[in-house]
Amino acid sequence: MPPDAEAQAVAVFAALTDTTRRALLEELARAGPATVTDLARRLPISRQAVAKHLGLLAEAGLISAAAPTGRRHPYRLEPTPIRAAQVWLSSLAHRWDDRLAALEAALDNEDSHDNEGALGHEDTLGNEGALGNEDVLGKKGVLGKEDVLDKEEP
């Protein structure tokens, strides 16, 4: 991910840490563009607090001021920063998926090369446990490996 896209994602996450800002975004998503006064009427916060939070949301790029209509200056949602954050999260998720797949492959490889290790044996009841290993309750786990040693080691 390019550094500017990552910086955008960080700004979005920072803006979303506050419950009031999330409520403002939800209100804009629900009812469409609204002014500071409109939002202050709908939410239990002052106009000054709404203006402050809208400024922070605008800095993060999550909202923008629509074209003024007379003295009304409505704010509206901007979807691009949310998409940038979604791309960043997706990239992070794929990296975790890759790491977990590599771990599973390494464990499978270790098991096939060394069946004498602790992860290569059934437990005392002959059942598989939480990581695909057999546990004391006789349940099979996620990775399909056997748990606690049941066999005597040479």
mmCIF file with all atom_site columns, N, CA and C in Angstrom, residues 23-92:
data_model
loop_
_atom_site.group_PDB
_atom_site.id
_atom_site.type_symbol
_atom_site.label_atom_id
_atom_site.label_alt_id
_atom_site.label_comp_id
_atom_site.label_asym_id
_atom_site.label_entity_id
_atom_site.label_seq_id
_atom_site.pdbx_PDB_ins_code
_atom_site.Cartn_x
_atom_site.Cartn_y
_atom_site.Cartn_z
_atom_site.occupancy
_atom_site.B_iso_or_equiv
_atom_site.pdbx_formal_charge
_atom_site.auth_seq_id
_atom_site.auth_comp_id
_atom_site.auth_asym_id
_atom_site.auth_atom_id
_atom_site.pdbx_PDB_model_num
ATOM 1   N N  . ALA A 1 23 ? -21.129 8.965  15.637 1.00 0.00 ? 23 ALA A N  1
ATOM 2   C CA . ALA A 1 23 ? -22.567 9.299  15.620 1.00 0.00 ? 23 ALA A CA 1
ATOM 3   C C  . ALA A 1 23 ? -22.872 10.326 14.541 1.00 0.00 ? 23 ALA A C  1
ATOM 4   N N  . LEU A 1 24 ? -21.999 11.308 14.383 1.00 0.00 ? 24 LEU A N  1
ATOM 5   C CA . LEU A 1 24 ? -22.195 12.308 13.329 1.00 0.00 ? 24 LEU A CA 1
ATOM 6   C C  . LEU A 1 24 ? -22.159 11.660 11.944 1.00 0.00 ? 24 LEU A C  1
ATOM 7   N N  . LEU A 1 25 ? -21.193 10.770 11.736 1.00 0.00 ? 25 LEU A N  1
ATOM 8   C CA . LEU A 1 25 ? -21.112 10.068 10.448 1.00 0.00 ? 25 LEU A CA 1
ATOM 9   C C  . LEU A 1 25 ? -22.360 9.220  10.208 1.00 0.00 ? 25 LEU A C  1
ATOM 10  N N  . GLU A 1 26 ? -22.809 8.529  11.242 1.00 0.00 ? 26 GLU A N  1
ATOM 11  C CA . GLU A 1 26 ? -24.019 7.715  11.103 1.00 0.00 ? 26 GLU A CA 1
ATOM 12  C C  . GLU A 1 26 ? -25.229 8.579  10.754 1.00 0.00 ? 26 GLU A C  1
ATOM 13  N N  . GLU A 1 27 ? -25.315 9.738  11.378 1.00 0.00 ? 27 GLU A N  1
ATOM 14  C CA . GLU A 1 27 ? -26.436 10.634 11.095 1.00 0.00 ? 27 GLU A CA 1
ATOM 15  C C  . GLU A 1 27 ? -26.366 11.155 9.661  1.00 0.00 ? 27 GLU A C  1
ATOM 16  N N  . LEU A 1 28 ? -25.182 11.509 9.206  1.00 0.00 ? 28 LEU A N  1
ATOM 17  C CA . LEU A 1 28 ? -25.034 11.962 7.818  1.00 0.00 ? 28 LEU A CA 1
ATOM 18  C C  . LEU A 1 28 ? -25.350 10.834 6.840  1.00 0.00 ? 28 LEU A C  1
ATOM 19  N N  . ALA A 1 29 ? -24.966 9.614  7.183  1.00 0.00 ? 29 ALA A N  1
ATOM 20  C CA . ALA A 1 29 ? -25.264 8.469  6.317  1.00 0.00 ? 29 ALA A CA 1
ATOM 21  C C  . ALA A 1 29 ? -26.765 8.182  6.296  1.00 0.00 ? 29 ALA A C  1
ATOM 22  N N  . ARG A 1 30 ? -27.409 8.321  7.445  1.00 0.00 ? 30 ARG A N  1
ATOM 23  C CA . ARG A 1 30 ? -28.833 8.031  7.557  1.00 0.00 ? 30 ARG A CA 1
ATOM 24  C C  . ARG A 1 30 ? -29.700 9.087  6.870  1.00 0.00 ? 30 ARG A C  1
ATOM 25  N N  . ALA A 1 31 ? -29.407 10.374 7.130  1.00 0.00 ? 31 ALA A N  1
ATOM 26  C CA . ALA A 1 31 ? -30.298 11.450 6.691  1.00 0.00 ? 31 ALA A CA 1
ATOM 27  C C  . ALA A 1 31 ? -29.750 12.287 5.539  1.00 0.00 ? 31 ALA A C  1
ATOM 28  N N  . GLY A 1 32 ? -28.524 12.066 5.141  1.00 0.00 ? 32 GLY A N  1
ATOM 29  C CA . GLY A 1 32 ? -27.948 12.845 4.052  1.00 0.00 ? 32 GLY A CA 1
ATOM 30  C C  . GLY A 1 32 ? -27.313 14.128 4.554  1.00 0.00 ? 32 GLY A C  1
ATOM 31  N N  . PRO A 1 33 ? -26.913 15.008 3.641  1.00 0.00 ? 33 PRO A N  1
ATOM 32  C CA . PRO A 1 33 ? -26.219 16.241 4.018  1.00 0.00 ? 33 PRO A CA 1
ATOM 33  C C  . PRO A 1 33 ? -26.989 17.039 5.066  1.00 0.00 ? 33 PRO A C  1
ATOM 34  N N  . ALA A 1 34 ? -26.213 17.642 5.988  1.00 0.00 ? 34 ALA A N  1
ATOM 35  C CA . ALA A 1 34 ? -26.830 18.412 7.078  1.00 0.00 ? 34 ALA A CA 1
ATOM 36  C C  . ALA A 1 34 ? -25.881 19.510 7.529  1.00 0.00 ? 34 ALA A C  1
ATOM 37  N N  . THR A 1 35 ? -26.438 20.554 8.071  1.00 0.00 ? 35 THR A N  1
ATOM 38  C CA . THR A 1 35 ? -25.639 21.665 8.608  1.00 0.00 ? 35 THR A CA 1
ATOM 39  C C  . THR A 1 35 ? -25.272 21.367 10.066 1.00 0.00 ? 35 THR A C  1
ATOM 40  N N  . VAL A 1 36 ? -24.399 22.198 10.610 1.00 0.00 ? 36 VAL A N  1
ATOM 41  C CA . VAL A 1 36 ? -24.023 22.085 12.012 1.00 0.00 ? 36 VAL A CA 1
ATOM 42  C C  . VAL A 1 36 ? -25.276 22.195 12.883 1.00 0.00 ? 36 VAL A C  1
ATOM 43  N N  . THR A 1 37 ? -26.121 23.153 12.579 1.00 0.00 ? 37 THR A N  1
ATOM 44  C CA . THR A 1 37 ? -27.345 23.357 13.354 1.00 0.00 ? 37 THR A CA 1
ATOM 45  C C  . THR A 1 37 ? -28.258 22.142 13.276 1.00 0.00 ? 37 THR A C  1
ATOM 46  N N  . ASP A 1 38 ? -28.435 21.588 12.059 1.00 0.00 ? 38 ASP A N  1
ATOM 47  C CA . ASP A 1 38 ? -29.273 20.390 11.892 1.00 0.00 ? 38 ASP A CA 1
ATOM 48  C C  . ASP A 1 38 ? -28.757 19.249 12.767 1.00 0.00 ? 38 ASP A C  1
ATOM 49  N N  . LEU A 1 39 ? -27.457 19.029 12.721 1.00 0.00 ? 39 LEU A N  1
ATOM 50  C CA . LEU A 1 39 ? -26.867 17.923 13.479 1.00 0.00 ? 39 LEU A CA 1
ATOM 51  C C  . LEU A 1 39 ? -26.961 18.147 14.992 1.00 0.00 ? 39 LEU A C  1
ATOM 52  N N  . ALA A 1 40 ? -26.782 19.390 15.421 1.00 0.00 ? 40 ALA A N  1
ATOM 53  C CA . ALA A 1 40 ? -26.892 19.702 16.851 1.00 0.00 ? 40 ALA A CA 1
ATOM 54  C C  . ALA A 1 40 ? -28.312 19.474 17.355 1.00 0.00 ? 40 ALA A C  1
ATOM 55  N N  . ARG A 1 41 ? -29.304 19.694 16.498 1.00 0.00 ? 41 ARG A N  1
ATOM 56  C CA . ARG A 1 41 ? -30.695 19.450 16.893 1.00 0.00 ? 41 ARG A CA 1
ATOM 57  C C  . ARG A 1 41 ? -30.978 17.955 17.035 1.00 0.00 ? 41 ARG A C  1
ATOM 58  N N  . ARG A 1 42 ? -30.335 17.147 16.185 1.00 0.00 ? 42 ARG A N  1
ATOM 59  C CA . ARG A 1 42 ? -30.600 15.711 16.167 1.00 0.00 ? 42 ARG A CA 1
ATOM 60  C C  . ARG A 1 42 ? -29.814 14.934 17.210 1.00 0.00 ? 42 ARG A C  1
ATOM 61  N N  . LEU A 1 43 ? -28.699 15.473 17.634 1.00 0.00 ? 43 LEU A N  1
ATOM 62  C CA . LEU A 1 43 ? -27.829 14.762 18.583 1.00 0.00 ? 43 LEU A CA 1
ATOM 63  C C  . LEU A 1 43 ? -27.729 15.550 19.883 1.00 0.00 ? 43 LEU A C  1
ATOM 64  N N  . PRO A 1 44 ? -27.447 14.870 20.965 1.00 0.00 ? 44 PRO A N  1
ATOM 65  C CA . PRO A 1 44 ? -27.404 15.553 22.265 1.00 0.00 ? 44 PRO A CA 1
ATOM 66  C C  . PRO A 1 44 ? -26.063 16.251 22.536 1.00 0.00 ? 44 PRO A C  1
ATOM 67  N N  . ILE A 1 45 ? -25.619 17.085 21.578 1.00 0.00 ? 45 ILE A N  1
ATOM 68  C CA . ILE A 1 45 ? -24.386 17.855 21.764 1.00 0.00 ? 45 ILE A CA 1
ATOM 69  C C  . ILE A 1 45 ? -24.581 19.275 21.236 1.00 0.00 ? 45 ILE A C  1
ATOM 70  N N  . SER A 1 46 ? -23.732 20.182 21.687 1.00 0.00 ? 46 SER A N  1
ATOM 71  C CA . SER A 1 46 ? -23.864 21.589 21.306 1.00 0.00 ? 46 SER A CA 1
ATOM 72  C C  . SER A 1 46 ? -23.405 21.826 19.867 1.00 0.00 ? 46 SER A C  1
ATOM 73  N N  . ARG A 1 47 ? -23.820 22.970 19.342 1.00 0.00 ? 47 ARG A N  1
ATOM 74  C CA . ARG A 1 47 ? -23.377 23.367 17.996 1.00 0.00 ? 47 ARG A CA 1
ATOM 75  C C  . ARG A 1 47 ? -21.857 23.468 17.941 1.00 0.00 ? 47 ARG A C  1
ATOM 76  N N  . GLN A 1 48 ? -21.248 24.019 19.005 1.00 0.00 ? 48 GLN A N  1
ATOM 77  C CA . GLN A 1 48 ? -19.797 24.177 19.042 1.00 0.00 ? 48 GLN A CA 1
ATOM 78  C C  . GLN A 1 48 ? -19.097 22.817 18.994 1.00 0.00 ? 48 GLN A C  1
ATOM 79  N N  . ALA A 1 49 ? -19.630 21.850 19.736 1.00 0.00 ? 49 ALA A N  1
ATOM 80  C CA . ALA A 1 49 ? -19.048 20.503 19.724 1.00 0.00 ? 49 ALA A CA 1
ATOM 81  C C  . ALA A 1 49 ? -19.218 19.858 18.349 1.00 0.00 ? 49 ALA A C  1
ATOM 82  N N  . VAL A 1 50 ? -20.403 20.037 17.744 1.00 0.00 ? 50 VAL A N  1
ATOM 83  C CA . VAL A 1 50 ? -20.632 19.505 16.396 1.00 0.00 ? 50 VAL A CA 1
ATOM 84  C C  . VAL A 1 50 ? -19.627 20.116 15.429 1.00 0.00 ? 50 VAL A C  1
ATOM 85  N N  . ALA A 1 51 ? -19.458 21.432 15.465 1.00 0.00 ? 51 ALA A N  1
ATOM 86  C CA . ALA A 1 51 ? -18.525 22.116 14.556 1.00 0.00 ? 51 ALA A CA 1
ATOM 87  C C  . ALA A 1 51 ? -17.102 21.595 14.745 1.00 0.00 ? 51 ALA A C  1
ATOM 88  N N  . LYS A 1 52 ? -16.688 21.416 15.997 1.00 0.00 ? 52 LYS A N  1
ATOM 89  C CA . LYS A 1 52 ? -15.340 20.912 16.281 1.00 0.00 ? 52 LYS A CA 1
ATOM 90  C C  . LYS A 1 52 ? -15.158 19.515 15.697 1.00 0.00 ? 52 LYS A C  1
ATOM 91  N N  . HIS A 1 53 ? -16.119 18.625 15.929 1.00 0.00 ? 53 HIS A N  1
ATOM 92  C CA . HIS A 1 53 ? -16.012 17.251 15.440 1.00 0.00 ? 53 HIS A CA 1
ATOM 93  C C  . HIS A 1 53 ? -16.107 17.180 13.919 1.00 0.00 ? 53 HIS A C  1
ATOM 94  N N  . LEU A 1 54 ? -16.952 18.017 13.328 1.00 0.00 ? 54 LEU A N  1
ATOM 95  C CA . LEU A 1 54 ? -17.032 18.038 11.865 1.00 0.00 ? 54 LEU A CA 1
ATOM 96  C C  . LEU A 1 54 ? -15.709 18.494 11.257 1.00 0.00 ? 54 LEU A C  1
ATOM 97  N N  . GLY A 1 55 ? -15.034 19.443 11.921 1.00 0.00 ? 55 GLY A N  1
ATOM 98  C CA . GLY A 1 55 ? -13.723 19.881 11.446 1.00 0.00 ? 55 GLY A CA 1
ATOM 99  C C  . GLY A 1 55 ? -12.718 18.744 11.442 1.00 0.00 ? 55 GLY A C  1
ATOM 100 N N  . LEU A 1 56 ? -12.722 17.914 12.495 1.00 0.00 ? 56 LEU A N  1
ATOM 101 C CA . LEU A 1 56 ? -11.808 16.778 12.562 1.00 0.00 ? 56 LEU A CA 1
ATOM 102 C C  . LEU A 1 56 ? -12.159 15.713 11.522 1.00 0.00 ? 56 LEU A C  1
ATOM 103 N N  . LEU A 1 57 ? -13.455 15.515 11.301 1.00 0.00 ? 57 LEU A N  1
ATOM 104 C CA . LEU A 1 57 ? -13.874 14.572 10.267 1.00 0.00 ? 57 LEU A CA 1
ATOM 105 C C  . LEU A 1 57 ? -13.485 15.070 8.874  1.00 0.00 ? 57 LEU A C  1
ATOM 106 N N  . ALA A 1 58 ? -13.584 16.367 8.672  1.00 0.00 ? 58 ALA A N  1
ATOM 107 C CA . ALA A 1 58 ? -13.187 16.957 7.383  1.00 0.00 ? 58 ALA A CA 1
ATOM 108 C C  . ALA A 1 58 ? -11.685 16.827 7.179  1.00 0.00 ? 58 ALA A C  1
ATOM 109 N N  . GLU A 1 59 ? -10.890 17.037 8.240  1.00 0.00 ? 59 GLU A N  1
ATOM 110 C CA . GLU A 1 59 ? -9.437  16.873 8.133  1.00 0.00 ? 59 GLU A CA 1
ATOM 111 C C  . GLU A 1 59 ? -9.069  15.456 7.724  1.00 0.00 ? 59 GLU A C  1
ATOM 112 N N  . ALA A 1 60 ? -9.817  14.482 8.203  1.00 0.00 ? 60 ALA A N  1
ATOM 113 C CA . ALA A 1 60 ? -9.578  13.086 7.838  1.00 0.00 ? 60 ALA A CA 1
ATOM 114 C C  . ALA A 1 60 ? -10.131 12.762 6.453  1.00 0.00 ? 60 ALA A C  1
ATOM 115 N N  . GLY A 1 61 ? -10.856 13.707 5.855  1.00 0.00 ? 61 GLY A N  1
ATOM 116 C CA . GLY A 1 61 ? -11.420 13.501 4.529  1.00 0.00 ? 61 GLY A CA 1
ATOM 117 C C  . GLY A 1 61 ? -12.722 12.732 4.526  1.00 0.00 ? 61 GLY A C  1
ATOM 118 N N  . LEU A 1 62 ? -13.273 12.453 5.696  1.00 0.00 ? 62 LEU A N  1
ATOM 119 C CA . LEU A 1 62 ? -14.501 11.658 5.780  1.00 0.00 ? 62 LEU A CA 1
ATOM 120 C C  . LEU A 1 62 ? -15.753 12.428 5.400  1.00 0.00 ? 62 LEU A C  1
ATOM 121 N N  . ILE A 1 63 ? -15.705 13.751 5.503  1.00 0.00 ? 63 ILE A N  1
ATOM 122 C CA . ILE A 1 63 ? -16.829 14.598 5.102  1.00 0.00 ? 63 ILE A CA 1
ATOM 123 C C  . ILE A 1 63 ? -16.285 15.796 4.357  1.00 0.00 ? 63 ILE A C  1
ATOM 124 N N  . SER A 1 64 ? -17.173 16.463 3.665  1.00 0.00 ? 64 SER A N  1
ATOM 125 C CA . SER A 1 64 ? -16.811 17.727 3.020  1.00 0.00 ? 64 SER A CA 1
ATOM 126 C C  . SER A 1 64 ? -18.020 18.651 3.076  1.00 0.00 ? 64 SER A C  1
ATOM 127 N N  . ALA A 1 65 ? -17.747 19.923 2.923  1.00 0.00 ? 65 ALA A N  1
ATOM 128 C CA . ALA A 1 65 ? -18.831 20.908 2.907  1.00 0.00 ? 65 ALA A CA 1
ATOM 129 C C  . ALA A 1 65 ? -19.409 20.944 1.499  1.00 0.00 ? 65 ALA A C  1
ATOM 130 N N  . ALA A 1 66 ? -20.706 20.758 1.432  1.00 0.00 ? 66 ALA A N  1
ATOM 131 C CA . ALA A 1 66 ? -21.394 20.857 0.144  1.00 0.00 ? 66 ALA A CA 1
ATOM 132 C C  . ALA A 1 66 ? -21.508 22.334 -0.224 1.00 0.00 ? 66 ALA A C  1
ATOM 133 N N  . ALA A 1 67 ? -21.919 22.604 -1.435 1.00 0.00 ? 67 ALA A N  1
ATOM 134 C CA . ALA A 1 67 ? -22.101 23.990 -1.875 1.00 0.00 ? 67 ALA A CA 1
ATOM 135 C C  . ALA A 1 67 ? -23.121 24.677 -0.979 1.00 0.00 ? 67 ALA A C  1
ATOM 136 N N  . PRO A 1 68 ? -22.793 25.862 -0.471 1.00 0.00 ? 68 PRO A N  1
ATOM 137 C CA . PRO A 1 68 ? -23.729 26.558 0.415  1.00 0.00 ? 68 PRO A CA 1
ATOM 138 C C  . PRO A 1 68 ? -25.004 26.963 -0.316 1.00 0.00 ? 68 PRO A C  1
ATOM 139 N N  . THR A 1 69 ? -26.077 26.920 0.442  1.00 0.00 ? 69 THR A N  1
ATOM 140 C CA . THR A 1 69 ? -27.364 27.376 -0.052 1.00 0.00 ? 69 THR A CA 1
ATOM 141 C C  . THR A 1 69 ? -27.778 28.520 0.853  1.00 0.00 ? 69 THR A C  1
ATOM 142 N N  . GLY A 1 70 ? -27.544 29.753 0.404  1.00 0.00 ? 70 GLY A N  1
ATOM 143 C CA . GLY A 1 70 ? -27.799 30.906 1.264  1.00 0.00 ? 70 GLY A CA 1
ATOM 144 C C  . GLY A 1 70 ? -26.844 30.868 2.441  1.00 0.00 ? 70 GLY A C  1
ATOM 145 N N  . ARG A 1 71 ? -27.401 30.869 3.642  1.00 0.00 ? 71 ARG A N  1
ATOM 146 C CA . ARG A 1 71 ? -26.559 30.822 4.846  1.00 0.00 ? 71 ARG A CA 1
ATOM 147 C C  . ARG A 1 71 ? -26.321 29.402 5.323  1.00 0.00 ? 71 ARG A C  1
ATOM 148 N N  . ARG A 1 72 ? -26.928 28.435 4.666  1.00 0.00 ? 72 ARG A N  1
ATOM 149 C CA . ARG A 1 72 ? -26.770 27.025 5.054  1.00 0.00 ? 72 ARG A CA 1
ATOM 150 C C  . ARG A 1 72 ? -25.520 26.438 4.405  1.00 0.00 ? 72 ARG A C  1
ATOM 151 N N  . HIS A 1 73 ? -24.691 25.792 5.224  1.00 0.00 ? 73 HIS A N  1
ATOM 152 C CA . HIS A 1 73 ? -23.476 25.127 4.741  1.00 0.00 ? 73 HIS A CA 1
ATOM 153 C C  . HIS A 1 73 ? -23.542 23.653 5.150  1.00 0.00 ? 73 HIS A C  1
ATOM 154 N N  . PRO A 1 74 ? -24.183 22.848 4.315  1.00 0.00 ? 74 PRO A N  1
ATOM 155 C CA . PRO A 1 74 ? -24.340 21.436 4.685  1.00 0.00 ? 74 PRO A CA 1
ATOM 156 C C  . PRO A 1 74 ? -23.037 20.640 4.502  1.00 0.00 ? 74 PRO A C  1
ATOM 157 N N  . TYR A 1 75 ? -22.897 19.617 5.315  1.00 0.00 ? 75 TYR A N  1
ATOM 158 C CA . TYR A 1 75 ? -21.776 18.687 5.216  1.00 0.00 ? 75 TYR A CA 1
ATOM 159 C C  . TYR A 1 75 ? -22.309 17.369 4.674  1.00 0.00 ? 75 TYR A C  1
ATOM 160 N N  . ARG A 1 76 ? -21.460 16.686 3.916  1.00 0.00 ? 76 ARG A N  1
ATOM 161 C CA . ARG A 1 76 ? -21.855 15.386 3.350  1.00 0.00 ? 76 ARG A CA 1
ATOM 162 C C  . ARG A 1 76 ? -20.705 14.394 3.510  1.00 0.00 ? 76 ARG A C  1
ATOM 163 N N  . LEU A 1 77 ? -21.053 13.135 3.454  1.00 0.00 ? 77 LEU A N  1
ATOM 164 C CA . LEU A 1 77 ? -20.047 12.069 3.565  1.00 0.00 ? 77 LEU A CA 1
ATOM 165 C C  . LEU A 1 77 ? -19.193 11.985 2.314  1.00 0.00 ? 77 LEU A C  1
ATOM 166 N N  . GLU A 1 78 ? -17.959 11.573 2.503  1.00 0.00 ? 78 GLU A N  1
ATOM 167 C CA . GLU A 1 78 ? -17.038 11.301 1.400  1.00 0.00 ? 78 GLU A CA 1
ATOM 168 C C  . GLU A 1 78 ? -16.597 9.842  1.507  1.00 0.00 ? 78 GLU A C  1
ATOM 169 N N  . PRO A 1 79 ? -16.914 9.000  0.538  1.00 0.00 ? 79 PRO A N  1
ATOM 170 C CA . PRO A 1 79 ? -16.634 7.565  0.652  1.00 0.00 ? 79 PRO A CA 1
ATOM 171 C C  . PRO A 1 79 ? -15.176 7.160  0.418  1.00 0.00 ? 79 PRO A C  1
ATOM 172 N N  . THR A 1 80 ? -14.399 7.958  -0.284 1.00 0.00 ? 80 THR A N  1
ATOM 173 C CA . THR A 1 80 ? -13.042 7.558  -0.662 1.00 0.00 ? 80 THR A CA 1
ATOM 174 C C  . THR A 1 80 ? -12.157 7.204  0.529  1.00 0.00 ? 80 THR A C  1
ATOM 175 N N  . PRO A 1 81 ? -12.114 7.993  1.606  1.00 0.00 ? 81 PRO A N  1
ATOM 176 C CA . PRO A 1 81 ? -11.253 7.623  2.731  1.00 0.00 ? 81 PRO A CA 1
ATOM 177 C C  . PRO A 1 81 ? -11.649 6.306  3.398  1.00 0.00 ? 81 PRO A C  1
ATOM 178 N N  . ILE A 1 82 ? -12.937 6.031  3.452  1.00 0.00 ? 82 ILE A N  1
ATOM 179 C CA . ILE A 1 82 ? -13.381 4.759  4.021  1.00 0.00 ? 82 ILE A CA 1
ATOM 180 C C  . ILE A 1 82 ? -12.900 3.612  3.140  1.00 0.00 ? 82 ILE A C  1
ATOM 181 N N  . ARG A 1 83 ? -12.957 3.787  1.855  1.00 0.00 ? 83 ARG A N  1
ATOM 182 C CA . ARG A 1 83 ? -12.463 2.750  0.934  1.00 0.00 ? 83 ARG A CA 1
ATOM 183 C C  . ARG A 1 83 ? -10.965 2.531  1.123  1.00 0.00 ? 83 ARG A C  1
ATOM 184 N N  . ALA A 1 84 ? -10.210 3.615  1.316  1.00 0.00 ? 84 ALA A N  1
ATOM 185 C CA . ALA A 1 84 ? -8.766  3.495  1.549  1.00 0.00 ? 84 ALA A CA 1
ATOM 186 C C  . ALA A 1 84 ? -8.501  2.701  2.827  1.00 0.00 ? 84 ALA A C  1
ATOM 187 N N  . ALA A 1 85 ? -9.288  2.944  3.862  1.00 0.00 ? 85 ALA A N  1
ATOM 188 C CA . ALA A 1 85 ? -9.136  2.196  5.111  1.00 0.00 ? 85 ALA A CA 1
ATOM 189 C C  . ALA A 1 85 ? -9.502  0.728  4.903  1.00 0.00 ? 85 ALA A C  1
ATOM 190 N N  . GLN A 1 86 ? -10.527 0.469  4.105  1.00 0.00 ? 86 GLN A N  1
ATOM 191 C CA . GLN A 1 86 ? -10.921 -0.908 3.814  1.00 0.00 ? 86 GLN A CA 1
ATOM 192 C C  . GLN A 1 86 ? -9.814  -1.641 3.052  1.00 0.00 ? 86 GLN A C  1
ATOM 193 N N  . VAL A 1 87 ? -9.180  -0.967 2.108  1.00 0.00 ? 87 VAL A N  1
ATOM 194 C CA . VAL A 1 87 ? -8.079  -1.566 1.352  1.00 0.00 ? 87 VAL A CA 1
ATOM 195 C C  . VAL A 1 87 ? -6.930  -1.906 2.297  1.00 0.00 ? 87 VAL A C  1
ATOM 196 N N  . TRP A 1 88 ? -6.631  -0.983 3.215  1.00 0.00 ? 88 TRP A N  1
ATOM 197 C CA . TRP A 1 88 ? -5.550  -1.218 4.170  1.00 0.00 ? 88 TRP A CA 1
ATOM 198 C C  . TRP A 1 88 ? -5.873  -2.419 5.052  1.00 0.00 ? 88 TRP A C  1
ATOM 199 N N  . LEU A 1 89 ? -7.103  -2.480 5.563  1.00 0.00 ? 89 LEU A N  1
ATOM 200 C CA . LEU A 1 89 ? -7.513  -3.613 6.397  1.00 0.00 ? 89 LEU A CA 1
ATOM 201 C C  . LEU A 1 89 ? -7.474  -4.922 5.617  1.00 0.00 ? 89 LEU A C  1
ATOM 202 N N  . SER A 1 90 ? -7.897  -4.886 4.374  1.00 0.00 ? 90 SER A N  1
ATOM 203 C CA . SER A 1 90 ? -7.878  -6.073 3.537  1.00 0.00 ? 90 SER A CA 1
ATOM 204 C C  . SER A 1 90 ? -6.448  -6.563 3.322  1.00 0.00 ? 90 SER A C  1
ATOM 205 N N  . SER A 1 91 ? -5.544  -5.631 3.076  1.00 0.00 ? 91 SER A N  1
ATOM 206 C CA . SER A 1 91 ? -4.137  -5.974 2.906  1.00 0.00 ? 91 SER A CA 1
ATOM 207 C C  . SER A 1 91 ? -3.585  -6.622 4.169  1.00 0.00 ? 91 SER A C  1
ATOM 208 N N  . LEU A 1 92 ? -3.929  -6.068 5.310  1.00 0.00 ? 92 LEU A N  1
ATOM 209 C CA . LEU A 1 92 ? -3.491  -6.625 6.584  1.00 0.00 ? 92 LEU A CA 1
ATOM 210 C C  . LEU A 1 92 ? -4.064  -8.024 6.776  1.00 0.00 ? 92 LEU A C  1
#
